[in-house]
Short mmCIF file of C-alpha atoms and ligand atoms in Angstrom, two decimals:
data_model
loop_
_atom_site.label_atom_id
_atom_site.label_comp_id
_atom_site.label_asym_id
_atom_site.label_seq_id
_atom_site.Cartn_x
_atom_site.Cartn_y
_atom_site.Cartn_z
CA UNK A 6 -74.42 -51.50 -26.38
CA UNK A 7 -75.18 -54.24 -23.82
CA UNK A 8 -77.31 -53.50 -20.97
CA UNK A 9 -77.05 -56.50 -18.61
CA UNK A 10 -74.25 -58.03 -17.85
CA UNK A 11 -74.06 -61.82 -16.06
CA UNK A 12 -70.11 -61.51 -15.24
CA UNK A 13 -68.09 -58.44 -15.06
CA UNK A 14 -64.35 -58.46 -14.78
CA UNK A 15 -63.19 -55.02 -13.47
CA UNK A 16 -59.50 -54.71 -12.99
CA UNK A 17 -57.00 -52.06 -13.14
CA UNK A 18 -54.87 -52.86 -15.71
CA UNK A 19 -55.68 -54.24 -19.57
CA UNK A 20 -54.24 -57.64 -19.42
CA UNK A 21 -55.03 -58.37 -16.09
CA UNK A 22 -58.63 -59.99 -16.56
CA UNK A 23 -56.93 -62.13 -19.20
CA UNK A 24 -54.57 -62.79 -17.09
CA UNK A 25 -56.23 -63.45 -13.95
CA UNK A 26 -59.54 -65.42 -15.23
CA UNK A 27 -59.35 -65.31 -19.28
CA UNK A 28 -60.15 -69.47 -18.94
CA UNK A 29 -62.99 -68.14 -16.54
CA UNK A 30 -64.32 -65.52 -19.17
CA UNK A 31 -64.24 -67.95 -21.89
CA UNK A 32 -65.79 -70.34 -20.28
CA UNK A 33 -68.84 -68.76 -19.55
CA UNK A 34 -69.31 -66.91 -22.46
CA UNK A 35 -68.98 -70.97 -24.27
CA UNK A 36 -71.96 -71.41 -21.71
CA UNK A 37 -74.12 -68.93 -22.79
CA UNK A 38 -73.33 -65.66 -20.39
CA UNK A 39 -72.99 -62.12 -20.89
CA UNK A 40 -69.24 -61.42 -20.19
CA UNK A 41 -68.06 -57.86 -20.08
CA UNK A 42 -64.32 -56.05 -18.88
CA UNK A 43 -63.96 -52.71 -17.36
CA UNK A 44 -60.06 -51.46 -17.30
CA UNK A 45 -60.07 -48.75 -14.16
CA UNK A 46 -56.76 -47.54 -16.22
CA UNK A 47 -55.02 -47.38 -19.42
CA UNK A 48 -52.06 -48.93 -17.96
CA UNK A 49 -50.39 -45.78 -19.35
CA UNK A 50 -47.13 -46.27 -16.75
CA UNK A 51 -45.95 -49.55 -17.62
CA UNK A 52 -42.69 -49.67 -18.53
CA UNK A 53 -43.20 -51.01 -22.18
CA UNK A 54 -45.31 -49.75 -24.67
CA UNK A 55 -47.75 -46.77 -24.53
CA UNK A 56 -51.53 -46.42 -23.63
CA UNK A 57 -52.36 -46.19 -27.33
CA UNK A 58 -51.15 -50.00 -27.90
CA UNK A 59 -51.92 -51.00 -25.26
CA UNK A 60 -55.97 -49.90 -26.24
CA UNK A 61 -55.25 -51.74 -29.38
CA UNK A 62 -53.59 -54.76 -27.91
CA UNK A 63 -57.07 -54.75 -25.00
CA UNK A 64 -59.43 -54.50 -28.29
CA UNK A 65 -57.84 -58.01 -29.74
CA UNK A 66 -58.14 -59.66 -26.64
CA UNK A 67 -61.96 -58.92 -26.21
CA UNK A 68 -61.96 -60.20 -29.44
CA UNK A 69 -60.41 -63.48 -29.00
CA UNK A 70 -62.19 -64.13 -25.67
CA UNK A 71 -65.26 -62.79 -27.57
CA UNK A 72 -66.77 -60.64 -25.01
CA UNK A 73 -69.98 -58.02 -24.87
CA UNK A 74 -68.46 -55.03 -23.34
CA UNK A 75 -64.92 -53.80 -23.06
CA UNK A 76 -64.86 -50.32 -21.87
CA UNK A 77 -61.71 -48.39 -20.22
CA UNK A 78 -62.89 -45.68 -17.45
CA UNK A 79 -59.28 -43.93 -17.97
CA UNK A 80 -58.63 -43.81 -14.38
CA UNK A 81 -55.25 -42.55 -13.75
CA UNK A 82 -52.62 -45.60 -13.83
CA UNK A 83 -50.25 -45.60 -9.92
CA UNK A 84 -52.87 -42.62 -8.80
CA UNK A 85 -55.99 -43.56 -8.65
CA UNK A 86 -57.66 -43.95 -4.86
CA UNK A 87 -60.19 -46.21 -3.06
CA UNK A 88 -62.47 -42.74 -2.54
CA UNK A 89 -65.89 -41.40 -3.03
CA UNK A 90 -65.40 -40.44 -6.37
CA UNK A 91 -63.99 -43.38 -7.51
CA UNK A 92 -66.29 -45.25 -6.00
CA UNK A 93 -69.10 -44.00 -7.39
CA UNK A 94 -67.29 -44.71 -10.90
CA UNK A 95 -67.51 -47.98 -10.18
CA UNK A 96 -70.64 -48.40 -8.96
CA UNK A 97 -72.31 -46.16 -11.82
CA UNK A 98 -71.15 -48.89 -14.01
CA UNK A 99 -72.45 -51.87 -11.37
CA UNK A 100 -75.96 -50.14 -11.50
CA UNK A 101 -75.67 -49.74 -15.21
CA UNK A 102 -75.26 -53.65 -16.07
CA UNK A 103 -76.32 -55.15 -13.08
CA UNK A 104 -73.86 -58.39 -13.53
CA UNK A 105 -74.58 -60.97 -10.84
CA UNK A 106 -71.10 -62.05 -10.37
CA UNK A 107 -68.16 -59.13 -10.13
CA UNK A 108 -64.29 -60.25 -10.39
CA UNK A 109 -61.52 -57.91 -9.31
CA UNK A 110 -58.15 -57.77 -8.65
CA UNK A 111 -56.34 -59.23 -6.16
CA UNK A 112 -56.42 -57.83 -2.67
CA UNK A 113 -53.49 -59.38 -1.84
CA UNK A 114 -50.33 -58.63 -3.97
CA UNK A 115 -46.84 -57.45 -4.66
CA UNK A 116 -48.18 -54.59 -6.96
CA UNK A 117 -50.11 -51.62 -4.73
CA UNK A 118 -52.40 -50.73 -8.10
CA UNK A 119 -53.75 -54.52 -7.72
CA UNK A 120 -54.40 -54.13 -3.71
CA UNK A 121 -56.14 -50.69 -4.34
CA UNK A 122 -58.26 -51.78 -7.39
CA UNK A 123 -59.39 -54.80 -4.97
CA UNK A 124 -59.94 -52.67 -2.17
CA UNK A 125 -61.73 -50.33 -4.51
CA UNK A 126 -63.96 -52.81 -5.86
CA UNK A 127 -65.24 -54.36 -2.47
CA UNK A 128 -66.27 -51.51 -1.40
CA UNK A 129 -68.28 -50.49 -4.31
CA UNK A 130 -69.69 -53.77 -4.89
CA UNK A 131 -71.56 -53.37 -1.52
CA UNK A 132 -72.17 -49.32 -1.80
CA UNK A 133 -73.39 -49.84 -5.10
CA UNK A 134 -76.80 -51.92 -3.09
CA UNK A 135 -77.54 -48.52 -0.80
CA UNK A 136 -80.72 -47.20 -2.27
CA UNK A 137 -79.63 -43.53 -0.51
CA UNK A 138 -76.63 -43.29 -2.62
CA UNK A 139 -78.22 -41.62 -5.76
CA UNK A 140 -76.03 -41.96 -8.99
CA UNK A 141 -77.20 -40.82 -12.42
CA UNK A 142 -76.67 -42.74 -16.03
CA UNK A 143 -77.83 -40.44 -18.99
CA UNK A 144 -79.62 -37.76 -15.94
CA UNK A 145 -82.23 -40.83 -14.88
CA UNK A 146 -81.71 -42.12 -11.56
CA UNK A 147 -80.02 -45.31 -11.51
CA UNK A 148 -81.47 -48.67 -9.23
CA UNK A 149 -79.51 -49.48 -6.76
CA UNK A 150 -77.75 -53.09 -7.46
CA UNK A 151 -75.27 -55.55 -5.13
CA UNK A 152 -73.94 -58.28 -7.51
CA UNK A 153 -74.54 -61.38 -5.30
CA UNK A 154 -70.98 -62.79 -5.95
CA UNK A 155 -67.47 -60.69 -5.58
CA UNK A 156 -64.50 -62.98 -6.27
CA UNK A 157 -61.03 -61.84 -5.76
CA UNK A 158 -58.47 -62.59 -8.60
CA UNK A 159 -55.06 -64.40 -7.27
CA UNK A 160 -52.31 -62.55 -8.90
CA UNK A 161 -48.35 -61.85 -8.74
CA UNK A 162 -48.47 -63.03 -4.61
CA UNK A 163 -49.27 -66.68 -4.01
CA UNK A 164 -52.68 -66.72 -2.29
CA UNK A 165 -54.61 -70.16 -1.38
CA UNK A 166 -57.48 -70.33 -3.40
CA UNK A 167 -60.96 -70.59 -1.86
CA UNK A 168 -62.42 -71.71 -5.21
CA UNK A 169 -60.76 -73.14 -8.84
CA UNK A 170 -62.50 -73.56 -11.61
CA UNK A 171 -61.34 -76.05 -14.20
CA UNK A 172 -60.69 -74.21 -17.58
CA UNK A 173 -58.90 -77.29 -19.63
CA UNK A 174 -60.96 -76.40 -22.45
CA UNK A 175 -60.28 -72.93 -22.68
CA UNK A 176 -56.82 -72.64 -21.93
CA UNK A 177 -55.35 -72.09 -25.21
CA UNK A 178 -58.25 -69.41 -25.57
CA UNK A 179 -56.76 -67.46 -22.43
CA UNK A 180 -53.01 -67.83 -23.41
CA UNK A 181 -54.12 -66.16 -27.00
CA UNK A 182 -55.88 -63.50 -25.31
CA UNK A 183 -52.68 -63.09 -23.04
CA UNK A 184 -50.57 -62.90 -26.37
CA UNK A 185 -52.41 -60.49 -27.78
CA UNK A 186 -50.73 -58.47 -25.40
CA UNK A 187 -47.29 -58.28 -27.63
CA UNK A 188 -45.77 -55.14 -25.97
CA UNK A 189 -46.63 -56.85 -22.44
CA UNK A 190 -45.47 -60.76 -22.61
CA UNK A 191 -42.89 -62.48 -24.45
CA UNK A 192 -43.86 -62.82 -28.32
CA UNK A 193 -41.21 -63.08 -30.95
CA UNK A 194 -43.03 -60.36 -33.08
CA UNK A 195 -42.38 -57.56 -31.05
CA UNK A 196 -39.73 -55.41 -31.65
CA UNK A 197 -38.78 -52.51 -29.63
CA UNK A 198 -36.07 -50.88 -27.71
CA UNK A 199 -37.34 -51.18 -24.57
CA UNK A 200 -36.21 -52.88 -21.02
CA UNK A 201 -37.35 -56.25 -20.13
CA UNK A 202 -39.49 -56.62 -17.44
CA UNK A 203 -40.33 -59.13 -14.68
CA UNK A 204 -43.76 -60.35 -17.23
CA UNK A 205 -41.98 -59.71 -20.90
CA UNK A 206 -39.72 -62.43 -20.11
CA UNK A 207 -40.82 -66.22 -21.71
CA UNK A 208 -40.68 -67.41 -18.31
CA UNK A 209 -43.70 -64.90 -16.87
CA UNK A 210 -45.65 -67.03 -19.69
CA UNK A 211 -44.58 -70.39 -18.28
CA UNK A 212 -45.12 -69.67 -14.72
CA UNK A 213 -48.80 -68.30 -15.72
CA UNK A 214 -49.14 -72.15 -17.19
CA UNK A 215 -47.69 -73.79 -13.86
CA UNK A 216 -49.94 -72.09 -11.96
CA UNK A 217 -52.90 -73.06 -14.14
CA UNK A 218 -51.52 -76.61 -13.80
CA UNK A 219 -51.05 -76.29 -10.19
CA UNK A 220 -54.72 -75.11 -9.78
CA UNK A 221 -55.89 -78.04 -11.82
CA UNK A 222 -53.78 -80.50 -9.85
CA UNK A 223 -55.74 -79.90 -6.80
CA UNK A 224 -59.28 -80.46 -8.50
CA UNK A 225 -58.11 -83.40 -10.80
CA UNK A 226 -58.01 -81.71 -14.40
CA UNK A 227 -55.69 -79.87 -16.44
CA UNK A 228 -55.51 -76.74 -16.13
CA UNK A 229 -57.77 -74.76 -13.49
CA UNK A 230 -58.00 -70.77 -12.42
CA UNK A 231 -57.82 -69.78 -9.03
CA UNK A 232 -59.84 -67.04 -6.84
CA UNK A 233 -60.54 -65.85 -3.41
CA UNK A 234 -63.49 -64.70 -1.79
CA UNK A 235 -64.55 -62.65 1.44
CA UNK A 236 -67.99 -64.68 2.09
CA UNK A 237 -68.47 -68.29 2.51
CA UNK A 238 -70.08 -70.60 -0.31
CA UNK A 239 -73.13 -72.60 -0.27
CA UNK A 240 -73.70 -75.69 -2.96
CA UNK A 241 -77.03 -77.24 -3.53
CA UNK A 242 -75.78 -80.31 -3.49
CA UNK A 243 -72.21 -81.85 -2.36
CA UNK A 244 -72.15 -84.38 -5.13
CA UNK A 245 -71.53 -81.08 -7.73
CA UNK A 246 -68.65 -80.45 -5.68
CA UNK A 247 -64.91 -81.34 -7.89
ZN1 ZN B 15 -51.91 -55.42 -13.29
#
C-alpha cells in the first residue's frame, strides 16, 4: 500500500470526491502526484442502491481517475459526529500518509452529512499537528502531521469560490468517474425499481457541467472546479495568477 500521500480527498460519501474535485484529482495525478480518497461512510442510506454497489461502483471510479489509495473507514452514513473518536479516525489516517494538501466536504450545504464531514475534517486537519495527542498505526506511535493546505469542496449550496482550478483537460475524465456511479446519476444502463432522486435525474448531470462551465467562465477556460478555504493564499508571483 501507499505510504505518502501528496493530495487526499476525504469526504463522506463515495461519489462525492468525484463529484466535488474528480477534474482536480485527475489533474494532479496527470502531473505526477500521489492522489488518494478516504469515504468516512458507505453511503449505506441513500435512497438508491445498497452499500455493496455502491463499494463496487467507488472501486471503478478510483480506477478511471487512476488513484493510489481508496479506502472506506465505514463510518456510519446520517450518524456519524464531529467527536473525539472520530476525530482521531481521521487524523490516524492524516498521520499515516502525511498528504500536504487535504480536500473535504463542503462546510456549507443543504445536506447536514456534508456540513458535519467538513466540520469534522477541519478540526482534525489541525489536531492531527498536536504532538500531545498520541495515536497508534500498527502499535508504533504515529508523528504528528498538519497538511499545510485544507480546501473546502463547494457542493449542493452555491458558495463563492475562493479558488478554481481549470480542469478543461480532464473533464470528460471526472464525468466518467461520476458515471461510474450507475445506481447514483442518470445512466441508461441501470435498471431498478427504485425512486428518483434529486441527483438520478439527467438534469443533476447537466447542472454538475454548468457549474464546471460557470467556474471556468470566471478564469477564462472551459471548464474549471471550484473550492473554498478558511486561510488566505499567498502566490510567488502575481503573473502565475489566471
Ligand atoms: Zn454526499
Amino acid at each position: 500500500m501507499v505510504n505518502k500521500l501528496d493530495l487526499l480527498v476525504i469526504t463522506v460519501h463515495p461519489d462525492d470526491a468525484e463529484l466535488c474535485c474528480g477534474g482536480t484529482i485527475a489533474k494532479h495525478i496527470a502531473l505526477g502526484k500521489k492522489v488518494g480518497i478516504v469515504d468516512l461512510t458507505r453511503g449505506e442510506l441513500g435512497t438508491r442502491g445498497s452499500a455493496e454497489i455502491r463499494d463496487e461502483e467507488a472501486e471503478e471510479a478510483a480506477r478511471l481517475l487512476g488513484i493510489s489509495l481508496r479506502l472506506n473507514l465505514g463510518m456510519r452514513d446520517g450518524f456519524f459526529r464531529n467527536d473525539e473518536a472520530h476525530q482521531l479516525e481521521v487524523i490516524r489516517i492524516i498521520r499515516q500518509f502525511r498528504p500536504e494538501i487535504v480536500i473535504s466536504n463542503a462546510t456549507v450545504d443543504r445536506h447536514p452529512d456534508h456540513i458535519r464531514a467538513g466540520d469534522l475534517l477541519n478540526d482534525a486537519v489541525f489536531l492531527s499537528g498536536l504532538r500531545k495527542i498520541e495515536t497508534h498505526f500498527e502499535s508504533v506511535i504515529q508523528e504528528p502531521h498538519r497538511p499545510r493546505l485544507l480546501l473546502q469542496s463547494i457542493q449542493d449550496t452555491y458558495v463563492k469560490p475562493d479558488i478554481v482550478l481549470d480542469v478543461t483537460d480532464y473533464w470528460d475524465t471526472k464525468i466518467a468517474a461520476i458515471r461510474a456511479y450507475k445506481s447514483q446519476f442518470f445512466h441508461e444502463e441501470y435498471e431498478a425499481d427504485e425512486p428518483q432522486t434529486y441527483i438520478s435525474t439527467p438534469q443533476f448531470l447537466e447542472i454538475v457541467k454548468s457549474r464546471g462551465l460557470e467556474y471556468g467562465k470566471y478564469i477564462g477556460v472551459q471548464y474549471a472546479e471550484g473550492f473554498t478555504c478558511r486561510r488566505i493564499f499567498g502566490v510567488e508571483n502575481l503573473f502565475n495568477l489566471k
